[in-house]
């Protein structure tokens, strides 16, 4: 595992319960991104802060509740006990044909899975019991009003809403995932005999200690600081989306149907590209999750979207100088099941006869920028001559 360092100075940072891969962070890739999802859901003041140069840092005061991991659609934040860890526990606990119950540690009663906080849940963890044969998932909630992590409640409800949408898209209906209020108490997880149940504080501390062990085992070799231009050429894999797509692909009794939802309500988007695209590839380079890719064959330029990888972060739309990319108001959730590659633009590459820059067009010899500049000159000239005394 790479040692966590200060992006600006290269100095090693103290270990924390949450680790960051800033190459997946929208703010690191694009200074114009206004994403702050991880900061908004963090209950510990100063545990997560935005870096002036782009990206985020997690301080040693982080308790590892995992709310920021759930909130980051790009998968830039991760905890040692990741979704794969919890998925394995879920698979051991699922009883086919029965309801699978999940609760936080402050909930009274026996459940199948106890989490330090329900805000740690992701869509993958909510849907895994259904994929494994459970008839439903019931979330036992003691109420967050008096909890020290209550600020994360909104994130928890967003995840539940998205998971219910995916259930409906899969042909099961939203009622497969339900919530029930319970009194405060101490949740007891039904586990195989011989397994020890940790307290909430012990769970948080064990996660932090394991990160510190990993951090200390990292060799103290000099760390090379690479230029930003070199870093953004590489696209890390989004672990959250990989886990979700793997689940949807292996959900044997799912029967996906089209379900159109508002783009603003889900970490997904439908993208279109208009004729002003010049094939500069800035959108592809700065896309945090590598959802965009291009190829050039026999003078033709093609830009493709891996629709299931897109998280709707809007970086491509914001960085496009020619405003050629547009995120649509709605998106079909079925793309997460079908995982299509969509051709956004395919056109011959030409050289502009005016500025000599390359652009894409079927017929014109002049690039969009020069055409726009020419239209502006013509408009100014018409206004000037219309006001001229000679035309009085």
mmCIF file of C-alpha atoms in Angstrom:
data_model
loop_
_atom_site.group_PDB
_atom_site.id
_atom_site.type_symbol
_atom_site.label_atom_id
_atom_site.label_comp_id
_atom_site.label_asym_id
_atom_site.label_seq_id
_atom_site.Cartn_x
_atom_site.Cartn_y
_atom_site.Cartn_z
ATOM 1 C CA UNK A 1 0.000 0.000 0.000
ATOM 2 C CA UNK A 2 1.280 3.480 -0.858
ATOM 3 C CA UNK A 3 2.280 5.758 2.003
ATOM 4 C CA UNK A 4 -0.043 8.729 2.430
ATOM 5 C CA UNK A 5 1.750 12.000 1.727
ATOM 6 C CA UNK A 6 1.063 15.716 1.605
ATOM 7 C CA UNK A 7 0.267 16.564 -2.027
ATOM 8 C CA UNK A 8 2.079 19.914 -1.798
ATOM 9 C CA UNK A 9 5.227 19.049 0.167
ATOM 10 C CA UNK A 10 5.550 15.292 -0.222
ATOM 11 C CA UNK A 11 5.944 14.880 3.546
ATOM 12 C CA UNK A 12 4.468 11.725 5.142
ATOM 13 C CA UNK A 13 1.125 12.259 6.878
ATOM 14 C CA UNK A 14 -0.098 10.653 10.079
ATOM 15 C CA UNK A 15 -2.214 7.543 9.516
ATOM 16 C CA UNK A 16 -5.986 7.792 9.679
ATOM 17 C CA UNK A 17 -8.865 5.350 9.621
ATOM 18 C CA UNK A 18 -9.771 6.420 6.068
ATOM 19 C CA UNK A 19 -7.339 6.479 3.161
ATOM 20 C CA UNK A 20 -7.615 8.696 0.082
ATOM 21 C CA UNK A 21 -6.807 8.147 -3.587
ATOM 22 C CA UNK A 22 -6.983 11.733 -4.829
ATOM 23 C CA UNK A 23 -6.618 10.686 -8.465
ATOM 24 C CA UNK A 24 -10.278 9.607 -8.180
ATOM 25 C CA UNK A 25 -11.341 12.869 -6.526
ATOM 26 C CA UNK A 26 -13.296 15.295 -8.727
ATOM 27 C CA UNK A 27 -11.801 18.324 -6.978
ATOM 28 C CA UNK A 28 -8.276 17.091 -7.629
ATOM 29 C CA UNK A 29 -8.963 16.513 -11.316
ATOM 30 C CA UNK A 30 -10.871 19.754 -11.823
ATOM 31 C CA UNK A 31 -10.462 22.988 -9.841
ATOM 32 C CA UNK A 32 -13.964 24.035 -10.940
ATOM 33 C CA UNK A 33 -15.616 21.028 -9.283
ATOM 34 C CA UNK A 34 -17.753 21.994 -6.306
ATOM 35 C CA UNK A 35 -18.000 18.469 -4.879
ATOM 36 C CA UNK A 36 -17.650 18.342 -1.095
ATOM 37 C CA UNK A 37 -19.744 15.256 -0.321
ATOM 38 C CA UNK A 38 -17.186 13.731 2.042
ATOM 39 C CA UNK A 39 -16.810 16.924 4.077
ATOM 40 C CA UNK A 40 -20.561 17.491 4.300
ATOM 41 C CA UNK A 41 -21.260 14.069 5.850
ATOM 42 C CA UNK A 42 -18.316 14.040 8.260
ATOM 43 C CA UNK A 43 -19.418 14.268 11.896
ATOM 44 C CA UNK A 44 -15.954 14.982 13.314
ATOM 45 C CA UNK A 45 -14.904 18.643 12.896
ATOM 46 C CA UNK A 46 -11.673 18.891 10.932
ATOM 47 C CA UNK A 47 -11.387 15.165 10.259
ATOM 48 C CA UNK A 48 -11.722 15.787 6.514
ATOM 49 C CA UNK A 49 -10.718 19.000 4.835
ATOM 50 C CA UNK A 50 -10.380 20.217 1.266
ATOM 51 C CA UNK A 51 -6.892 20.874 -0.060
ATOM 52 C CA UNK A 52 -6.216 24.201 -1.765
ATOM 53 C CA UNK A 53 -4.314 22.448 -4.557
ATOM 54 C CA UNK A 54 -7.242 20.066 -5.101
ATOM 55 C CA UNK A 55 -8.401 16.852 -3.459
ATOM 56 C CA UNK A 56 -8.995 16.070 0.207
ATOM 57 C CA UNK A 57 -7.035 14.993 3.269
ATOM 58 C CA UNK A 58 -8.169 12.927 6.228
ATOM 59 C CA UNK A 59 -6.734 13.750 9.656
ATOM 60 C CA UNK A 60 -5.790 11.355 12.426
ATOM 61 C CA UNK A 61 -8.928 12.398 14.347
ATOM 62 C CA UNK A 62 -11.063 10.384 11.901
ATOM 63 C CA UNK A 63 -12.940 7.581 13.716
ATOM 64 C CA UNK A 64 -13.558 5.474 10.611
ATOM 65 C CA UNK A 65 -17.372 5.517 10.625
ATOM 66 C CA UNK A 66 -17.262 5.208 6.821
ATOM 67 C CA UNK A 67 -19.883 7.846 5.980
ATOM 68 C CA UNK A 68 -17.460 9.641 3.664
ATOM 69 C CA UNK A 69 -16.702 6.352 1.888
ATOM 70 C CA UNK A 70 -20.414 5.881 1.267
ATOM 71 C CA UNK A 71 -20.817 9.493 0.086
ATOM 72 C CA UNK A 72 -17.962 9.486 -2.455
ATOM 73 C CA UNK A 73 -19.373 8.131 -5.724
ATOM 74 C CA UNK A 74 -15.916 8.017 -7.309
ATOM 75 C CA UNK A 75 -14.511 5.690 -4.640
ATOM 76 C CA UNK A 76 -11.691 8.087 -3.729
ATOM 77 C CA UNK A 77 -11.984 7.236 -0.028
ATOM 78 C CA UNK A 78 -11.665 3.770 1.443
ATOM 79 C CA UNK A 79 -11.481 2.033 4.773
ATOM 80 C CA UNK A 80 -9.525 -1.097 5.552
ATOM 81 C CA UNK A 81 -12.744 -3.053 6.139
ATOM 82 C CA UNK A 82 -14.073 -2.337 2.657
ATOM 83 C CA UNK A 83 -17.245 -3.516 0.929
ATOM 84 C CA UNK A 84 -15.610 -6.822 0.029
ATOM 85 C CA UNK A 85 -15.006 -7.475 3.732
ATOM 86 C CA UNK A 86 -18.612 -6.708 4.701
ATOM 87 C CA UNK A 87 -19.950 -8.627 1.694
ATOM 88 C CA UNK A 88 -18.204 -11.783 2.887
ATOM 89 C CA UNK A 89 -19.778 -11.356 6.315
ATOM 90 C CA UNK A 90 -23.205 -10.840 4.745
ATOM 91 C CA UNK A 91 -22.851 -14.000 2.662
ATOM 92 C CA UNK A 92 -22.099 -16.019 5.800
ATOM 93 C CA UNK A 93 -25.106 -14.564 7.606
ATOM 94 C CA UNK A 94 -27.790 -14.746 4.906
ATOM 95 C CA UNK A 95 -30.485 -17.355 5.367
ATOM 96 C CA UNK A 96 -32.163 -17.912 1.974
ATOM 97 C CA UNK A 97 -35.885 -17.266 2.114
ATOM 98 C CA UNK A 98 -35.654 -15.032 5.197
ATOM 99 C CA UNK A 99 -35.429 -11.284 5.810
ATOM 100 C CA UNK A 100 -31.924 -9.974 6.435
ATOM 101 C CA UNK A 101 -31.763 -7.367 9.212
ATOM 102 C CA UNK A 102 -29.109 -4.651 9.550
ATOM 103 C CA UNK A 103 -28.662 -2.203 12.427
ATOM 104 C CA UNK A 104 -26.163 0.125 14.049
ATOM 105 C CA UNK A 105 -24.683 -0.770 17.413
ATOM 106 C CA UNK A 106 -27.133 1.481 19.297
ATOM 107 C CA UNK A 107 -30.203 -0.494 18.201
ATOM 108 C CA UNK A 108 -31.994 -2.852 20.552
ATOM 109 C CA UNK A 109 -32.452 -6.432 19.378
ATOM 110 C CA UNK A 110 -30.856 -9.259 17.431
ATOM 111 C CA UNK A 111 -29.884 -8.674 13.804
ATOM 112 C CA UNK A 112 -27.874 -10.347 11.064
ATOM 113 C CA UNK A 113 -25.349 -7.538 10.641
ATOM 114 C CA UNK A 114 -24.221 -4.789 13.017
ATOM 115 C CA UNK A 115 -22.457 -1.741 11.604
ATOM 116 C CA UNK A 116 -20.816 1.049 13.611
ATOM 117 C CA UNK A 117 -23.135 3.452 11.772
ATOM 118 C CA UNK A 118 -25.811 2.891 9.125
ATOM 119 C CA UNK A 119 -24.209 5.649 7.055
ATOM 120 C CA UNK A 120 -21.420 3.145 6.261
ATOM 121 C CA UNK A 121 -23.866 1.287 4.011
ATOM 122 C CA UNK A 122 -23.434 1.413 0.254
ATOM 123 C CA UNK A 123 -25.821 0.243 -2.438
ATOM 124 C CA UNK A 124 -23.717 -2.906 -2.814
ATOM 125 C CA UNK A 125 -24.074 -3.832 0.859
ATOM 126 C CA UNK A 126 -27.823 -3.207 0.814
ATOM 127 C CA UNK A 127 -28.379 -5.327 -2.293
ATOM 128 C CA UNK A 128 -25.991 -8.194 -1.466
ATOM 129 C CA UNK A 129 -28.432 -10.001 0.886
ATOM 130 C CA UNK A 130 -31.073 -9.998 -1.877
ATOM 131 C CA UNK A 131 -28.588 -11.326 -4.409
ATOM 132 C CA UNK A 132 -27.614 -14.050 -1.908
ATOM 133 C CA UNK A 133 -31.196 -15.247 -1.487
ATOM 134 C CA UNK A 134 -32.796 -13.144 1.266
ATOM 135 C CA UNK A 135 -36.434 -12.199 0.675
ATOM 136 C CA UNK A 136 -35.874 -8.674 1.901
ATOM 137 C CA UNK A 137 -33.594 -6.284 3.774
ATOM 138 C CA UNK A 138 -34.871 -4.578 6.911
ATOM 139 C CA UNK A 139 -32.955 -1.663 8.392
ATOM 140 C CA UNK A 140 -33.520 -1.224 12.104
ATOM 141 C CA UNK A 141 -33.060 2.425 12.994
ATOM 142 C CA UNK A 142 -33.066 3.717 16.590
ATOM 143 C CA UNK A 143 -33.310 7.289 15.346
ATOM 144 C CA UNK A 144 -30.342 9.563 14.751
ATOM 145 C CA UNK A 145 -31.517 12.754 16.522
ATOM 146 C CA UNK A 146 -29.458 12.138 19.658
ATOM 147 C CA UNK A 147 -26.532 10.332 18.012
ATOM 148 C CA UNK A 148 -23.146 12.020 17.723
ATOM 149 C CA UNK A 149 -23.068 10.924 14.065
ATOM 150 C CA UNK A 150 -26.527 12.308 13.245
ATOM 151 C CA UNK A 151 -25.199 14.544 10.482
ATOM 152 C CA UNK A 152 -24.681 11.392 8.392
ATOM 153 C CA UNK A 153 -28.386 10.446 8.422
ATOM 154 C CA UNK A 154 -29.075 12.208 5.113
ATOM 155 C CA UNK A 155 -26.360 10.182 3.372
ATOM 156 C CA UNK A 156 -27.848 6.960 4.736
ATOM 157 C CA UNK A 157 -31.277 7.841 3.331
ATOM 158 C CA UNK A 158 -29.772 8.694 -0.070
ATOM 159 C CA UNK A 159 -28.149 5.265 -0.272
ATOM 160 C CA UNK A 160 -31.409 3.564 0.703
ATOM 161 C CA UNK A 161 -33.260 5.520 -1.980
ATOM 162 C CA UNK A 162 -30.774 4.575 -4.710
ATOM 163 C CA UNK A 163 -30.792 0.910 -3.649
ATOM 164 C CA UNK A 164 -34.607 0.875 -3.784
ATOM 165 C CA UNK A 165 -34.483 2.329 -7.308
ATOM 166 C CA UNK A 166 -32.086 -0.431 -8.363
ATOM 167 C CA UNK A 167 -34.398 -3.022 -6.807
ATOM 168 C CA UNK A 168 -37.280 -1.676 -8.844
ATOM 169 C CA UNK A 169 -35.148 -1.628 -11.993
ATOM 170 C CA UNK A 170 -34.211 -5.272 -11.322
ATOM 171 C CA UNK A 171 -37.895 -6.202 -11.230
ATOM 172 C CA UNK A 172 -38.356 -6.673 -7.474
ATOM 173 C CA UNK A 173 -40.027 -3.473 -6.311
ATOM 174 C CA UNK A 174 -38.928 -0.965 -3.686
ATOM 175 C CA UNK A 175 -40.586 -2.874 -0.837
ATOM 176 C CA UNK A 176 -37.698 -5.350 -0.745
ATOM 177 C CA UNK A 177 -35.749 -2.771 1.295
ATOM 178 C CA UNK A 178 -37.604 -1.375 4.295
ATOM 179 C CA UNK A 179 -36.889 0.559 7.490
ATOM 180 C CA UNK A 180 -38.266 0.104 10.992
ATOM 181 C CA UNK A 181 -37.797 2.329 14.009
ATOM 182 C CA UNK A 182 -36.471 0.600 17.107
ATOM 183 C CA UNK A 183 -35.690 1.702 20.654
ATOM 184 C CA UNK A 184 -32.142 2.501 21.683
ATOM 185 C CA UNK A 185 -30.140 -0.339 23.128
ATOM 186 C CA UNK A 186 -27.256 -2.618 22.272
ATOM 187 C CA UNK A 187 -27.554 -4.535 19.016
ATOM 188 C CA UNK A 188 -26.614 -8.189 19.096
ATOM 189 C CA UNK A 189 -25.384 -9.769 15.909
ATOM 190 C CA UNK A 190 -26.425 -13.348 15.251
ATOM 191 C CA UNK A 191 -23.085 -14.958 14.421
ATOM 192 C CA UNK A 192 -21.650 -18.459 14.308
ATOM 193 C CA UNK A 193 -20.595 -19.774 17.726
ATOM 194 C CA UNK A 194 -17.143 -18.674 18.820
ATOM 195 C CA UNK A 195 -17.094 -15.242 17.161
ATOM 196 C CA UNK A 196 -16.540 -12.273 19.454
ATOM 197 C CA UNK A 197 -18.680 -9.155 19.217
ATOM 198 C CA UNK A 198 -16.725 -5.909 19.524
ATOM 199 C CA UNK A 199 -18.135 -2.717 20.983
ATOM 200 C CA UNK A 200 -18.567 0.265 18.700
ATOM 201 C CA UNK A 201 -15.558 2.069 20.152
ATOM 202 C CA UNK A 202 -13.435 -1.066 19.893
ATOM 203 C CA UNK A 203 -14.466 -1.511 16.266
ATOM 204 C CA UNK A 204 -13.470 2.050 15.330
ATOM 205 C CA UNK A 205 -10.159 1.738 17.182
ATOM 206 C CA UNK A 206 -9.319 -1.650 15.647
ATOM 207 C CA UNK A 207 -9.793 -0.209 12.160
ATOM 208 C CA UNK A 208 -7.544 2.769 12.959
ATOM 209 C CA UNK A 209 -4.913 0.490 14.516
ATOM 210 C CA UNK A 210 -4.875 -1.764 11.469
ATOM 211 C CA UNK A 211 -4.325 1.239 9.197
ATOM 212 C CA UNK A 212 -1.481 2.379 11.465
ATOM 213 C CA UNK A 213 0.096 -1.071 11.270
ATOM 214 C CA UNK A 214 -0.057 -0.967 7.481
ATOM 215 C CA UNK A 215 1.338 2.563 7.490
ATOM 216 C CA UNK A 216 4.251 1.626 9.739
ATOM 217 C CA UNK A 217 5.080 -1.421 7.642
ATOM 218 C CA UNK A 218 5.592 0.752 4.582
ATOM 219 C CA UNK A 219 9.295 1.223 3.755
ATOM 220 C CA UNK A 220 10.592 4.744 4.368
ATOM 221 C CA UNK A 221 11.799 5.102 0.793
ATOM 222 C CA UNK A 222 11.818 8.538 -0.837
ATOM 223 C CA UNK A 223 8.484 9.293 -2.470
ATOM 224 C CA UNK A 224 8.581 10.759 -5.958
ATOM 225 C CA UNK A 225 6.246 13.706 -6.578
ATOM 226 C CA UNK A 226 4.934 13.408 -10.123
ATOM 227 C CA UNK A 227 3.692 16.373 -12.173
ATOM 228 C CA UNK A 228 -0.082 16.828 -12.339
ATOM 229 C CA UNK A 229 -0.084 16.373 -16.124
ATOM 230 C CA UNK A 230 1.504 12.956 -15.683
ATOM 231 C CA UNK A 231 -0.770 11.910 -12.809
ATOM 232 C CA UNK A 232 -4.042 12.636 -14.635
ATOM 233 C CA UNK A 233 -3.032 10.470 -17.576
ATOM 234 C CA UNK A 234 -3.612 7.491 -15.278
ATOM 235 C CA UNK A 235 -7.103 6.456 -14.203
ATOM 236 C CA UNK A 236 -7.533 4.403 -11.065
ATOM 237 C CA UNK A 237 -10.352 1.881 -10.843
ATOM 238 C CA UNK A 238 -13.413 3.037 -8.909
ATOM 239 C CA UNK A 239 -13.745 0.232 -6.313
ATOM 240 C CA UNK A 240 -17.304 1.175 -5.350
ATOM 241 C CA UNK A 241 -18.603 0.942 -8.903
ATOM 242 C CA UNK A 242 -16.648 -2.254 -9.590
ATOM 243 C CA UNK A 243 -18.292 -3.914 -6.574
ATOM 244 C CA UNK A 244 -21.764 -2.704 -7.552
ATOM 245 C CA UNK A 245 -21.460 -3.855 -11.175
ATOM 246 C CA UNK A 246 -20.120 -7.243 -10.076
ATOM 247 C CA UNK A 247 -23.185 -7.667 -7.867
ATOM 248 C CA UNK A 248 -25.645 -6.635 -10.572
ATOM 249 C CA UNK A 249 -23.974 -8.917 -13.096
ATOM 250 C CA UNK A 250 -24.302 -11.963 -10.826
ATOM 251 C CA UNK A 251 -27.833 -11.224 -9.582
ATOM 252 C CA UNK A 252 -29.243 -14.315 -11.254
ATOM 253 C CA UNK A 253 -32.964 -13.752 -10.670
ATOM 254 C CA UNK A 254 -32.906 -10.055 -11.614
ATOM 255 C CA UNK A 255 -34.945 -9.066 -14.661
ATOM 256 C CA UNK A 256 -33.794 -5.537 -15.504
ATOM 257 C CA UNK A 257 -36.238 -3.125 -17.107
ATOM 258 C CA UNK A 258 -35.909 0.497 -18.069
ATOM 259 C CA UNK A 259 -36.267 2.941 -15.179
ATOM 260 C CA UNK A 260 -35.809 6.632 -15.946
ATOM 261 C CA UNK A 261 -34.798 8.760 -12.953
ATOM 262 C CA UNK A 262 -33.514 12.282 -12.369
ATOM 263 C CA UNK A 263 -29.761 12.535 -12.830
ATOM 264 C CA UNK A 264 -29.525 14.723 -9.727
ATOM 265 C CA UNK A 265 -30.848 11.873 -7.556
ATOM 266 C CA UNK A 266 -28.301 9.172 -8.507
ATOM 267 C CA UNK A 267 -24.524 8.819 -9.097
ATOM 268 C CA UNK A 268 -25.003 8.225 -12.815
ATOM 269 C CA UNK A 269 -25.539 10.321 -15.944
ATOM 270 C CA UNK A 270 -26.444 10.250 -19.609
ATOM 271 C CA UNK A 271 -24.021 12.350 -21.677
ATOM 272 C CA UNK A 272 -24.456 13.834 -25.128
ATOM 273 C CA UNK A 273 -21.880 15.614 -27.319
ATOM 274 C CA UNK A 274 -22.798 18.214 -29.918
ATOM 275 C CA UNK A 275 -21.046 19.255 -33.144
ATOM 276 C CA UNK A 276 -18.764 21.784 -31.417
ATOM 277 C CA UNK A 277 -16.520 18.948 -30.119
ATOM 278 C CA UNK A 278 -12.975 19.267 -31.514
ATOM 279 C CA UNK A 279 -11.594 15.990 -30.164
ATOM 280 C CA UNK A 280 -9.127 17.588 -27.735
ATOM 281 C CA UNK A 281 -9.526 14.712 -25.214
ATOM 282 C CA UNK A 282 -9.482 16.997 -22.165
ATOM 283 C CA UNK A 283 -12.731 15.407 -20.956
ATOM 284 C CA UNK A 284 -11.188 11.943 -21.228
ATOM 285 C CA UNK A 285 -8.010 12.958 -19.400
ATOM 286 C CA UNK A 286 -9.755 14.668 -16.489
ATOM 287 C CA UNK A 287 -12.598 12.176 -15.995
ATOM 288 C CA UNK A 288 -11.834 10.843 -12.486
ATOM 289 C CA UNK A 289 -13.111 7.315 -13.148
ATOM 290 C CA UNK A 290 -11.989 6.831 -16.748
ATOM 291 C CA UNK A 291 -15.513 6.542 -18.151
ATOM 292 C CA UNK A 292 -14.538 8.315 -21.395
ATOM 293 C CA UNK A 293 -12.144 6.955 -24.016
ATOM 294 C CA UNK A 294 -11.320 7.752 -27.615
ATOM 295 C CA UNK A 295 -9.792 6.056 -30.618
ATOM 296 C CA UNK A 296 -8.641 7.272 -34.033
ATOM 297 C CA UNK A 297 -8.834 5.027 -37.075
ATOM 298 C CA UNK A 298 -8.360 5.961 -40.727
ATOM 299 C CA UNK A 299 -8.806 9.669 -40.054
ATOM 300 C CA UNK A 300 -11.938 9.207 -37.960
ATOM 301 C CA UNK A 301 -12.149 10.245 -34.320
ATOM 302 C CA UNK A 302 -14.512 8.373 -31.993
ATOM 303 C CA UNK A 303 -15.314 9.265 -28.382
ATOM 304 C CA UNK A 304 -17.029 6.575 -26.297
ATOM 305 C CA UNK A 305 -18.672 6.493 -22.883
ATOM 306 C CA UNK A 306 -18.582 3.465 -20.588
ATOM 307 C CA UNK A 307 -22.048 4.328 -19.311
ATOM 308 C CA UNK A 308 -21.963 2.085 -16.250
ATOM 309 C CA UNK A 309 -18.729 3.673 -14.975
ATOM 310 C CA UNK A 310 -19.981 7.266 -15.144
ATOM 311 C CA UNK A 311 -20.772 8.734 -11.716
ATOM 312 C CA UNK A 312 -22.323 11.997 -12.907
ATOM 313 C CA UNK A 313 -19.593 14.148 -11.342
ATOM 314 C CA UNK A 314 -19.936 16.704 -14.196
ATOM 315 C CA UNK A 315 -16.171 17.191 -14.551
ATOM 316 C CA UNK A 316 -16.310 16.504 -18.301
ATOM 317 C CA UNK A 317 -19.074 19.084 -18.762
ATOM 318 C CA UNK A 318 -17.238 21.722 -16.727
ATOM 319 C CA UNK A 319 -13.807 21.353 -18.376
ATOM 320 C CA UNK A 320 -15.019 21.320 -22.000
ATOM 321 C CA UNK A 321 -13.796 24.620 -23.457
ATOM 322 C CA UNK A 322 -16.262 24.443 -26.344
ATOM 323 C CA UNK A 323 -19.208 23.423 -24.114
ATOM 324 C CA UNK A 324 -19.769 20.386 -26.300
ATOM 325 C CA UNK A 325 -20.626 17.910 -23.530
ATOM 326 C CA UNK A 326 -23.975 17.975 -21.799
ATOM 327 C CA UNK A 327 -25.369 15.909 -18.932
ATOM 328 C CA UNK A 328 -29.028 15.157 -19.521
ATOM 329 C CA UNK A 329 -31.671 15.782 -16.848
ATOM 330 C CA UNK A 330 -32.615 12.086 -16.698
ATOM 331 C CA UNK A 331 -30.830 8.748 -16.944
ATOM 332 C CA UNK A 332 -31.900 5.113 -17.335
ATOM 333 C CA UNK A 333 -30.720 2.902 -14.447
ATOM 334 C CA UNK A 334 -30.752 -0.088 -16.795
ATOM 335 C CA UNK A 335 -27.294 0.934 -18.058
ATOM 336 C CA UNK A 336 -25.843 -0.372 -14.787
ATOM 337 C CA UNK A 337 -27.153 -3.840 -15.656
ATOM 338 C CA UNK A 338 -26.454 -3.698 -19.402
ATOM 339 C CA UNK A 339 -23.093 -1.858 -19.143
ATOM 340 C CA UNK A 340 -23.082 -0.515 -22.708
ATOM 341 C CA UNK A 341 -20.339 1.440 -24.440
ATOM 342 C CA UNK A 342 -22.019 4.421 -26.074
ATOM 343 C CA UNK A 343 -20.521 6.306 -29.021
ATOM 344 C CA UNK A 344 -20.839 10.010 -28.231
ATOM 345 C CA UNK A 345 -19.227 11.333 -31.402
ATOM 346 C CA UNK A 346 -17.668 9.849 -34.514
ATOM 347 C CA UNK A 347 -16.415 12.187 -37.224
ATOM 348 C CA UNK A 348 -13.435 12.794 -39.519
ATOM 349 C CA UNK A 349 -10.625 14.896 -38.095
ATOM 350 C CA UNK A 350 -9.846 17.957 -40.179
ATOM 351 C CA UNK A 351 -7.435 20.897 -40.070
ATOM 352 C CA UNK A 352 -9.060 24.322 -39.933
ATOM 353 C CA UNK A 353 -8.231 26.383 -43.028
ATOM 354 C CA UNK A 354 -8.141 29.555 -40.916
ATOM 355 C CA UNK A 355 -6.303 28.770 -37.644
ATOM 356 C CA UNK A 356 -4.745 25.423 -38.680
ATOM 357 C CA UNK A 357 -6.039 23.704 -35.521
ATOM 358 C CA UNK A 358 -7.598 20.245 -35.761
ATOM 359 C CA UNK A 359 -11.340 19.775 -35.326
ATOM 360 C CA UNK A 360 -14.148 17.338 -36.150
ATOM 361 C CA UNK A 361 -16.626 17.905 -38.948
ATOM 362 C CA UNK A 362 -18.236 16.107 -41.867
ATOM 363 C CA UNK A 363 -18.324 19.043 -44.251
ATOM 364 C CA UNK A 364 -16.945 22.391 -43.026
ATOM 365 C CA UNK A 365 -13.352 23.446 -43.605
ATOM 366 C CA UNK A 366 -13.468 25.926 -40.706
ATOM 367 C CA UNK A 367 -13.409 24.947 -37.022
ATOM 368 C CA UNK A 368 -16.233 25.928 -34.624
ATOM 369 C CA UNK A 369 -14.101 28.610 -32.930
ATOM 370 C CA UNK A 370 -13.318 30.353 -36.185
ATOM 371 C CA UNK A 371 -16.912 30.053 -37.374
ATOM 372 C CA UNK A 372 -18.080 31.598 -34.111
ATOM 373 C CA UNK A 373 -15.496 34.387 -34.382
ATOM 374 C CA UNK A 374 -16.538 35.024 -37.995
ATOM 375 C CA UNK A 375 -20.201 35.165 -37.023
ATOM 376 C CA UNK A 376 -19.371 37.729 -34.321
ATOM 377 C CA UNK A 377 -17.407 39.898 -36.794
ATOM 378 C CA UNK A 378 -20.259 39.745 -39.292
ATOM 379 C CA UNK A 379 -22.757 40.682 -36.582
ATOM 380 C CA UNK A 380 -20.658 43.679 -35.462
ATOM 381 C CA UNK A 381 -20.180 44.791 -39.068
ATOM 382 C CA UNK A 382 -23.919 44.643 -39.781
ATOM 383 C CA UNK A 383 -24.690 46.692 -36.670
ATOM 384 C CA UNK A 384 -22.028 49.256 -37.615
ATOM 385 C CA UNK A 385 -23.262 49.742 -41.177
ATOM 386 C CA UNK A 386 -26.907 49.844 -40.116
ATOM 387 C CA UNK A 387 -26.054 52.789 -37.810
ATOM 388 C CA UNK A 388 -23.804 54.510 -40.351
ATOM 389 C CA UNK A 389 -24.913 58.026 -41.561
ATOM 390 C CA UNK A 390 -24.549 56.742 -45.124
ATOM 391 C CA UNK A 391 -27.588 54.517 -44.510
ATOM 392 C CA UNK A 392 -29.655 57.383 -43.082
#
